Amino acid sequence: MWQLGYHGSIGHVDTVEHLFQVWQTSTEWWDRIVLQFTDDPTLAICNDSGGSVFELSFKRVMGVRTCESRCLFSGSKGEVCCIEPLHAKTELRDHPITQYSLLAMASLTKILVIGLKPSLKVWMTFPYGRMDPSSVPLLAWHFVAVQNSVNPMLAFCRGDVVHFLLVKRDDSGAIHVTKQKQLHLHYDLINFTWINSRTVVLLDSVEKLHVIDRQTQEELETIEISEVQLVYNSSHFKSLATGGNVSQALALVGEKACYQSISSCGGQIFYLGTKSVHVMMIRSWRERVDHLLKQDCLTEALALAWSFHEGKAKAVVGLSGDANKRKAVIADRMVEILFHYADRTLKKCPDQGKIQVMEQHFQDMVPVTVDYCLLLQRTDLLFSQMYDKLSENSVAKGVFLECLEPYILSDKLMGMTAQVMKDLLLHYQDKNLMEDMEACIVHMDITSLDIQQVVLLCWENHLYDAMIYVYNSGMNDFISPMEKLFKVIAPPLNAGKSLTDEKVVMGNKLLVYISCCLAGRAYPLGDIPEDLVPLVKNQVFEFLIRLHSAEASADEEVYPYVRTLLHFDTREFLNVLALTFEDFKNDKQAVEYQQRIVDILLKVMVENSDFTPSQVGCLFTFLARQLAKPNNTLFVNRTLFDQVLEFLCSPDDDSRHSERQQVLLELLQVGGIVQFEENRLIPMAEKAEFYQICEFMYEREHLYDKIIDCYLRDPVRKEEVFNYIHNILSIPGYSAEEKQSVWQKAMKHIEELLLLSPNKAADLIATHFDDQIEGIIKNLQDQFLLFQFLRSLLDPREGINQDTLQMSPCVTEQFIELLCHYSPDQVLETLQVLEFYRLEETIQITQKHLLHEASSYLLEKKGDVHGAFLVMLEQLRSKLLVLTREIEESTELHLLKDIEDTLVKIIALCQRNSHSLNQQQREALWFPLLEAMMSPQKLSSSTALCQYSEPLKSLTMQVLNNMAAFIALPSILQRILQDPVYGRGKLGEIQGLVLGMLDTFNYEQTLLETTTNLLNHDLHWSLCNLRASITKGLNPKQDYCCICLQQYKRRQEMADEIIVFSCGHLYHSVCLLSKECGIETKGQMRWTCYKCNSSNKGGKLSENFSELKKGNGASLAQSSSESLLDSQQIQAFDQLCRLYRGTSRLALLTELSRTRGGEKHGLLNVSQGDPALNSVFQNENFQLHLTPPPLTEE
C-alpha cells in the first residue's frame, strides 16, 4: 500500500487489487508536508503546511474505502513541522509499549510525545530554548538496549545539539521519559538517521554525512554527498501551490527541510536526488576486513578483525549470535589472514643486501604473527604450521625465536614443543645471549625442558638462577644447588683471599636463595608448594648446621657452611636469620633450630680471632635484638656480652676506633644495654674515648650538661655542640633545672666555644646569653679572639639580627678600635653598615689610627662637609707631593693609580653635597681641588713632568668637567685667569684645558638644541594626529542601536536622533538618555558612549564625565576656560593619550628651559650624578624615541 499527497488530496493505492482512490480532506487551503503510516495499516498521520497534525483512519464499508480524519494538533497553538510515529520490528511487535502507538511531534518551540491508543494522551512535553530560526527540527525513533532491557529511544535535534530521550513503561502502565547523554556537534543538522542501536548517520547543512558512534560520541567517518543534488521540501513548506499562505518562521525552516527526501530501511539509507536515487549503507565486518586486504593492508586488517573479536569496534554490521559464536567466526577469518600474512612475509623478504636489512624486515613482520596467534590462544598453530613455514628462512627462524622472549617473561607463553625449546636454547647459545636465555628458562614450564641438557648448559655458562630453578622445580632438590655454590666460594674465603666479582655474585645469590627457602618462597620467583614448605625449611637448616661437609678434608673446621656465610657477609647472613626467626613463633622444632644456630654462631665467632670487631658487633647486635623481643625463647650467657664489651673498648687497640664505637652504639640502641653494668660501661667508654657511647648513657640519665664535654672532647663532632646547646635551651620538653645546668656549662666553656667557631658562638650568645655579653667581653683576655667575637656579633653582614641586641655604644666603639688595629682596610665599609656608635668618639679613634677615608666619611656623616673635604684634600696633596719628589728622584707609576682613586672619591664627595650648598660654599670645595691638581704643573719644570703631564692634565680635565655641573663656566675661567702665574702670560699651559671645556660646551649646546627640536616636532605631530582624529568622519560598526538592538532606520520617531561615536558604536538619542549617558551643558547636549563608559568605569573619561554631571565646569582645553571638548573628542583624546603614554612633554620642556636658563651652564650629561636630583633626564626610564613617527591615514 503506497501513500501519496498532493495539494489538499490524499491518494491511496492498493497494490493487491490494483485500485487507486483519491480522498479530499478538509485542508484544501494547505499544502501537504508529511504523511506517514503507523504500524497499524489502517492508521496514518498527516502534517500540513499550516502546522496542524491529523490522524487519518482508513476503513472499508460495504466494499467502499473511506477515510476519516481527526485533528491531533492545531497549527494555531504552534506549528508542527516534523512528525515521527514509533515503528517496531517484527520481533519487537509484542513489546508492551507498542500498544500505545506513540507519536513524536516537533514544533518550532517544543516537542511532544503522545499516545494514539487506546485513547489520545500526551505523555511528554519538552520545550527547548532559543534556537537558530533557520535550523530544522529532527525526530528519529529506535529501540536500544539499556540496563539489560530494550526500550525505544527518541533522538531529537535542532541545530548542533542532539538530545536522546529514553521512553519506558512501568508496571502501572504509565510511560516515563528520561533524558540521556547529549551529543554536542560543531555543525547544524538537517537529517538524523539510525543505522542500529549504536550507530547514527547525520547530515549537516553543507551536505556532509557524519557516521557517529552514539555511546562514545566518536566520529567514525565523514563523506561529502553534494554530488547527490539532494531534493529539498522548500516549496511544500512555503505552500507555493496554494499561494504561500504560511508563516515566515515555517517558510524559513523549509529552506533546509528534506524530510521526504531521505529514508532508511534495513540498515540502508536512501537519498533522493534531482536525477537519481542513491543508496548508502555501512559495510559488514567481513567486507571491511576484505577491503583492507585488497589494499594489501594485512596488519590493519588483523587489527580491525581483533577489534571485532574483542567487541571494541564501532559500527559493526553482519555479526549475529552469542559472543562465543561471533568470536569463533572471527577467529577462523583471522587464521586465514595469518597464513596469508606468513606467506607474504617470506615472499616480500629482500633477496639481496645486508643481513641487517633482512633482520629488520622480519623483526617488523614476524612479531605480528606471534602476537595474534597468542591472542587467539592458538599455540598449536604457532609452533607447528607457522614455525615450519618460517623455518624455511634461517633469519626468519632466528627472529621468530627471539620474539618469543617478551611473551615468556610476561608469563603469556608458559610452554612450547620440545623441538622449539631445543632450537631456542641453541639459538641463544650461538648468539651468546646467556642472560636472556636464563631469564626465559626460569619462566618456562619444567616439562618443556630437557633437564640434563639445561643443567649442563647452565653450569657451563654460570646461569645459577636457571640451575637452581631446574633443580627445585624439576627434581624437588633444594640442597644440591647450595652444595655446588659453597664449593666455589668457600676455598678463597677460608684462605683469607678476596673474591672475584663473579664469586661475589654467586655468594649474593646463595644468600637470597637460602632466605627464599626459609621463607617458603621459590627462587627466583613464585612460591614453593605448601606441602613442601616444612620439608624444605628443615632440609636447609640441617644443611647449614652440619658439623662437616660431605667431602670434608682432615683440617676442615667445624660448621663450614655457617663459617663461610659469616666470612662472606656477616650482616646480611644475620639479617636472613632474623627474617626467618620472625616466622618461627609457634613452631616448637623451629625454636629448637633457632637456639641451636645461635649457639653455633657464638661458638664460631667468639672462639675465633679471625673476625673483625664489626663482624662480632653485628653478631651481638643480632642477639640483642632477639633477646629484647617480648616472646624471646633464646638463652645467651651474659659473660659473653662482657667479653664483647672488653673486646670493643680495649684501650690498647687504636685500630678501627670509629668502627668499634659504632658497633657498640648500635648494640646498645637495640636493647643490648640490659646485658651490661652501667657503672662499668661509662668508665670503659671514657677510657676508650667512645664519646658517642658516653652521650648515649648520659642522655638516659638526663645528664645533659656532661654531654657538652663529650662534644668538646670529640674531634669529629666538635662543631655540633652549638646545635646541641641551642636545642636543649630552646626545644620544650626539658625541665628548668636541666636547662640551667646546660646554660651554666656553656658559660663555663664560652671561651673554648669562641675558639672553636666565633661566628656560631656569637649566634648562640646573641640567642641565649644576650644579657651576659658585656661580662663575656670583659672576661676575654685574648684581644684577637675578642675582635673575632665582636665582628661576628655586631657586623650585620654576619647574619645576626641587630634589633634583638641591647648593646651600649662603647661596645661598638671598642669593636671599631680593634678593627682599626687588626683589619684597617675594612674599617670604611664596616662603618657604612654599623649603626650604634657615637660620631665624636669614633672620629677620634679613626684619627688616632690615621685612617683618613674613614675620618672623612664620619665627618661627612656628622655634617662637617668642609672638614671631610679637607681631610681628603690633604691626603691628595701629600700623594701629589710624593709624586713630584719621586719624579725628581725615581719613577713609580703606581702612585698615579692611588692619586686617581683618591681624586674620584673627592669628586664624589663634592657631588653628593653640592646640591645642598650655596654658590660660595660650592666654590670653597671645587676651587681648592682644582688648585691642588694644577699646582704640581705650575711648580715643576716641564722637563721633569713630561712623562706625567698628560695623566695630570687628564685628571685636571676630569675635575673641570664635574665641577662645571655646579660652578658657572665664567666663574671657572675667571678664577683661572686671576691666578698670578697665568696672569703673567702663561695661558699656553692651560690652553688645552680651556679648549676642552669649550668643545664640551659646544657639543652639549648642539645636543640640547637637537633634543628640543625633536621634542617640539614630536609634540606637533601628536597634536596634528589629535586634530585629524577629532575631525575625521565616523564609520559605525553596525546598523543597529547598541542598547535597544533595533535598526536605526526602522524607527518611526521623527524626533529621535542617531548618535555615532568615534569608537564605532551607534545609539538612538532616546536610548542614551534612558541610560543617563547624556547631559545638557549650556544649552548643548554632551553624550558619552554607553558601552565604553560601562567597560571603563575607572578610567579618566568616566571621572571627567562625572565631574561634568555634578556641575563642575572645569574645561578640558587649557587654552580657554570657556571652550569644552565634546564627549567624542574626550574619548579620542583619552585614546591617544593611552597610545602615546610616556614622559610628559611639558616636563621635558620645563627641564630643558630650567637647565638652559639656570646656573648649570656646563654639561647636560652629568657623570656620577646624585639620584636625589629631581630631573626627568636622571630617570632610568627616560629614552629618546628617535625613530620616525608612524604614517597615518589621510
XYZ file of C-alpha atoms in Angstrom, residues 676-1084:
409
model
C 75.836 -4.618 80.691
C 76.521 -2.975 84.044
C 76.131 0.775 83.573
C 78.593 1.757 86.290
C 81.236 -0.258 84.448
C 80.231 0.769 80.909
C 80.732 4.547 81.237
C 84.345 4.428 82.617
C 85.325 1.953 79.923
C 83.791 4.160 77.215
C 85.573 7.273 78.534
C 88.853 5.392 78.686
C 88.379 4.199 75.095
C 87.311 7.735 74.048
C 83.927 6.459 72.902
C 82.207 9.832 73.351
C 79.065 8.807 71.488
C 78.639 5.948 73.953
C 79.063 8.409 76.819
C 76.456 10.688 75.241
C 74.046 7.769 74.933
C 74.475 6.855 78.594
C 74.309 10.445 79.892
C 71.160 11.084 77.900
C 69.499 8.083 79.510
C 70.297 9.617 82.913
C 69.334 13.183 81.795
C 72.847 14.490 82.458
C 72.742 16.869 79.513
C 75.467 19.178 80.815
C 78.014 16.351 80.697
C 77.148 15.741 77.044
C 78.683 19.156 76.255
C 82.028 17.813 77.474
C 81.572 14.794 75.203
C 81.132 17.024 72.178
C 84.077 19.245 73.036
C 86.386 16.252 73.508
C 85.257 14.502 70.350
C 87.426 15.819 67.469
C 84.918 14.555 64.893
C 81.792 16.193 66.330
C 83.134 19.345 67.970
C 81.143 21.845 65.939
C 77.875 20.005 66.601
C 77.991 21.294 70.195
C 76.382 24.597 69.142
C 73.292 22.907 67.718
C 73.057 20.667 70.760
C 73.147 23.597 73.229
C 70.632 25.527 71.142
C 68.244 22.571 71.004
C 68.390 21.941 74.748
C 67.757 25.609 75.594
C 65.013 26.227 73.034
C 63.088 22.981 72.475
C 60.329 22.282 75.037
C 60.393 19.031 76.949
C 63.350 19.708 79.232
C 62.982 20.829 82.827
C 64.186 24.194 84.099
C 66.936 22.537 86.160
C 68.225 20.655 83.095
C 68.280 23.810 81.005
C 70.006 25.739 83.804
C 72.740 23.138 84.094
C 73.350 23.258 80.334
C 73.364 27.088 80.427
C 75.954 27.124 83.187
C 78.145 24.546 81.467
C 78.063 26.579 78.228
C 79.037 29.762 80.101
C 81.937 27.896 81.687
C 83.266 26.843 78.264
C 82.400 30.052 76.419
C 85.993 30.890 75.530
C 86.525 27.379 74.194
C 83.367 27.743 72.107
C 84.646 31.034 70.690
C 87.934 29.438 69.733
C 86.046 26.647 68.020
C 83.853 28.909 65.841
C 83.480 32.639 66.610
C 80.538 33.010 64.214
C 78.483 30.118 65.623
C 79.406 31.088 69.181
C 78.279 34.676 68.592
C 74.972 33.426 67.172
C 74.473 31.203 70.216
C 75.354 34.028 72.637
C 73.028 36.505 70.877
C 70.157 33.998 71.139
C 70.534 32.626 74.660
C 73.164 34.760 76.505
C 72.365 38.324 75.367
C 72.329 39.625 78.931
C 75.849 38.286 79.532
C 77.561 39.850 76.521
C 79.318 42.665 78.355
C 80.537 40.269 81.007
C 81.877 37.910 78.352
C 83.696 40.822 76.704
C 85.351 41.815 79.984
C 86.485 38.259 80.712
C 88.063 37.662 77.311
C 91.790 38.284 77.572
C 92.758 37.383 74.013
C 92.287 40.629 72.031
C 92.198 38.934 68.621
C 89.606 36.462 69.839
C 87.594 39.384 71.207
C 87.866 41.091 67.806
C 86.541 37.972 66.011
C 83.692 37.654 68.502
C 82.641 41.316 68.198
C 82.830 41.221 64.406
C 80.574 38.149 64.290
C 78.228 39.747 66.825
C 77.978 43.346 65.549
C 78.599 43.213 61.815
C 75.136 42.899 60.149
C 76.736 41.090 57.223
C 77.406 38.120 59.502
C 73.666 37.410 59.693
C 72.819 38.188 63.347
C 69.704 40.306 63.887
C 70.897 43.565 65.476
C 67.425 44.601 66.644
C 67.412 41.939 69.362
C 70.727 43.113 70.837
C 70.712 45.759 73.520
C 74.321 46.979 73.227
C 75.886 50.175 74.544
C 77.809 52.336 72.060
C 81.001 51.627 73.989
C 80.964 48.024 72.794
C 80.620 49.102 69.164
C 83.412 51.661 69.549
C 85.607 49.004 71.137
C 84.982 46.805 68.111
C 85.840 49.705 65.739
C 89.141 50.280 67.546
C 90.011 46.583 67.324
C 89.031 46.669 63.636
C 91.374 49.632 63.067
C 94.161 47.612 64.628
C 93.615 44.182 63.016
C 91.906 44.995 59.717
C 92.228 48.693 58.843
C 91.311 48.196 55.172
C 87.780 47.075 56.200
C 87.026 49.993 58.533
C 85.263 52.211 55.977
C 82.861 49.581 54.585
C 82.148 48.343 58.132
C 81.313 51.857 59.333
C 78.813 52.148 56.479
C 76.781 49.197 57.786
C 77.183 49.747 61.544
C 74.562 51.796 63.371
C 75.071 52.077 67.125
C 78.162 54.236 67.663
C 78.898 57.837 68.644
C 80.385 60.004 65.919
C 82.771 62.144 68.012
C 84.381 59.172 69.764
C 84.584 57.173 66.546
C 86.221 60.115 64.705
C 88.863 60.275 67.405
C 89.530 56.536 67.010
C 89.980 56.751 63.213
C 92.157 59.882 63.504
C 94.260 58.108 66.121
C 94.950 55.281 63.651
C 95.434 57.739 60.712
C 92.521 56.323 58.675
C 91.769 59.408 56.582
C 88.997 57.998 54.395
C 87.114 56.677 57.410
C 87.549 60.028 59.181
C 86.259 61.850 56.101
C 83.203 59.559 55.947
C 82.416 60.181 59.624
C 82.873 63.958 59.283
C 80.525 63.982 56.284
C 78.001 61.903 58.231
C 78.320 64.377 61.099
C 77.522 67.272 58.727
C 81.032 68.777 58.540
C 81.361 68.589 54.752
C 84.211 71.063 54.576
C 86.135 69.197 57.250
C 85.671 65.906 55.418
C 86.810 67.588 52.205
C 89.946 68.995 53.837
C 90.934 65.575 55.176
C 90.707 64.023 51.711
C 92.306 67.050 50.052
C 95.274 66.871 52.418
C 95.711 63.200 51.528
C 95.591 64.078 47.804
C 98.180 66.841 48.236
C 100.518 64.559 50.109
C 100.336 61.956 47.318
C 100.925 64.656 44.676
C 103.936 65.882 46.672
C 105.336 62.374 46.824
C 104.797 62.029 43.091
C 106.654 65.319 42.467
C 109.601 64.215 44.579
C 109.778 60.820 43.015
C 109.752 62.380 39.585
C 112.961 64.118 40.502
C 114.471 61.031 42.091
C 112.803 57.855 40.733
C 109.620 56.815 38.897
C 106.843 54.786 40.482
C 103.797 54.652 38.236
C 101.589 53.017 40.856
C 101.290 56.381 42.608
C 99.238 57.669 39.675
C 96.640 54.991 40.317
C 96.434 55.972 44.005
C 96.084 59.639 43.053
C 93.294 58.852 40.592
C 91.395 56.763 43.175
C 91.682 59.498 45.777
C 90.557 62.134 43.261
C 87.469 60.088 42.288
C 86.476 59.817 45.962
C 86.911 63.586 46.487
C 84.831 64.379 43.371
C 82.083 62.031 44.602
C 82.161 63.812 47.986
C 81.761 67.186 46.307
C 78.977 65.990 44.049
C 76.996 64.436 46.910
C 76.970 67.674 48.883
C 76.953 70.421 46.232
C 73.159 70.287 45.872
C 72.652 71.384 49.467
C 75.281 74.167 49.389
C 75.125 77.720 48.120
C 77.392 79.100 45.412
C 80.073 80.326 47.786
C 80.241 77.024 49.643
C 80.463 75.110 46.371
C 83.398 77.259 45.262
C 85.087 76.575 48.597
C 85.056 72.869 47.673
C 85.753 72.802 43.949
C 88.348 75.577 43.535
C 90.812 74.221 46.171
C 90.512 70.822 44.479
C 91.262 72.394 41.072
C 94.173 74.333 42.557
C 95.575 71.168 44.142
C 95.546 69.366 40.775
C 97.111 72.295 38.871
C 99.774 73.151 41.440
C 102.238 70.353 40.507
C 102.128 71.550 36.882
C 102.912 75.144 37.923
C 105.692 74.428 40.425
C 107.737 71.874 38.499
C 109.584 72.336 35.279
C 108.045 70.971 32.120
C 111.031 68.708 31.531
C 110.637 66.886 34.832
C 106.901 66.414 34.332
C 106.992 65.443 30.691
C 106.118 61.789 31.235
C 103.344 62.623 33.772
C 101.979 65.803 32.260
C 99.330 64.078 30.133
C 97.885 61.939 33.005
C 97.784 65.008 35.272
C 96.078 67.095 32.578
C 93.525 64.319 32.078
C 92.779 64.224 35.807
C 92.513 68.034 35.880
C 90.094 67.908 32.946
C 88.010 65.380 34.880
C 87.770 67.856 37.759
C 86.724 70.644 35.386
C 84.060 68.512 33.712
C 82.489 67.548 37.032
C 82.634 70.971 38.641
C 81.060 72.510 35.542
C 77.752 70.977 36.605
C 77.789 73.052 39.811
C 80.013 76.095 39.078
C 79.250 78.586 36.291
C 81.732 78.449 33.420
C 82.601 82.171 33.583
C 83.498 81.784 37.260
C 85.839 78.907 36.438
C 87.612 80.893 33.687
C 87.791 83.988 35.834
C 89.368 82.051 38.687
C 91.979 80.585 36.358
C 92.812 83.969 34.834
C 93.093 85.580 38.274
C 95.864 83.183 39.138
C 99.103 85.247 39.336
C 101.029 82.640 37.397
C 98.638 82.600 34.412
C 98.012 86.314 34.701
C 101.637 86.932 33.715
C 101.366 85.399 30.280
C 101.342 81.628 30.877
C 97.921 80.894 29.391
C 99.540 78.473 26.977
C 99.988 75.972 29.810
C 96.213 75.725 30.307
C 95.243 76.232 26.691
C 94.319 72.545 26.364
C 92.054 72.658 29.417
C 90.208 75.741 28.226
C 89.756 74.437 24.683
C 88.476 71.139 26.059
C 85.886 72.958 28.155
C 84.753 74.993 25.150
C 84.450 71.900 22.929
C 82.374 70.164 25.580
C 80.154 73.227 25.877
C 79.596 73.400 22.097
C 78.782 69.694 21.913
C 76.238 69.883 24.714
C 74.671 73.031 23.319
C 74.173 71.277 19.984
C 72.752 68.226 21.740
C 70.358 70.414 23.722
C 69.085 72.214 20.606
C 68.639 68.924 18.706
C 66.723 67.362 21.587
C 64.480 70.417 21.870
C 63.723 70.325 18.141
C 62.887 66.612 18.294
C 60.538 67.112 21.221
C 58.839 70.079 19.506
C 58.407 68.016 16.337
C 57.019 65.111 18.339
C 54.558 67.392 20.116
C 53.496 68.979 16.815
C 52.936 65.557 15.229
C 50.862 64.396 18.214
C 48.662 67.490 18.101
C 48.167 67.054 14.347
C 47.098 63.482 14.850
C 44.738 64.564 17.629
C 43.193 67.163 15.369
C 42.894 64.656 12.496
C 41.266 62.033 14.727
C 38.760 64.576 16.085
C 37.765 65.919 12.648
C 37.730 62.501 10.926
C 34.390 61.104 9.735
C 32.818 58.346 11.825
C 32.034 54.865 10.478
C 29.603 52.888 12.682
C 30.403 49.195 13.285
C 26.794 48.066 12.940
C 23.441 49.361 11.688
C 21.505 48.897 14.922
C 21.387 50.618 18.287
C 23.694 49.007 20.860
C 21.060 49.449 23.612
C 17.689 48.527 22.085
C 19.258 46.349 19.321
C 16.812 47.773 16.734
C 17.942 49.066 13.355
C 18.092 52.820 13.435
C 16.434 53.217 10.013
C 13.299 51.240 11.037
C 12.325 53.510 13.919
C 9.448 55.869 13.169
C 10.073 58.566 15.773
C 10.921 61.701 13.804
C 12.442 63.500 16.781
C 14.811 60.648 17.550
C 18.420 61.425 16.607
C 21.202 58.948 15.716
C 24.381 59.320 17.810
C 27.621 57.812 16.395
C 30.822 57.775 18.486
C 34.447 57.564 17.349
C 34.664 54.049 18.807
C 32.124 52.902 16.167
C 29.140 52.368 18.469
C 25.765 53.697 17.361
C 22.771 54.674 19.553
C 19.394 56.360 19.469
C 19.412 59.553 21.474
C 16.356 58.369 23.431
C 18.163 55.148 24.377
C 21.225 57.070 25.583
C 19.044 59.346 27.693
C 17.370 56.295 29.261
C 20.847 55.095 30.342
C 21.795 58.561 31.673
C 24.564 58.899 29.086
C 23.636 62.411 28.041
C 23.756 65.700 29.918
C 22.882 69.192 28.852
C 25.559 71.814 29.442
C 24.960 75.441 28.497
C 22.173 74.518 26.136
C 24.147 71.799 24.323
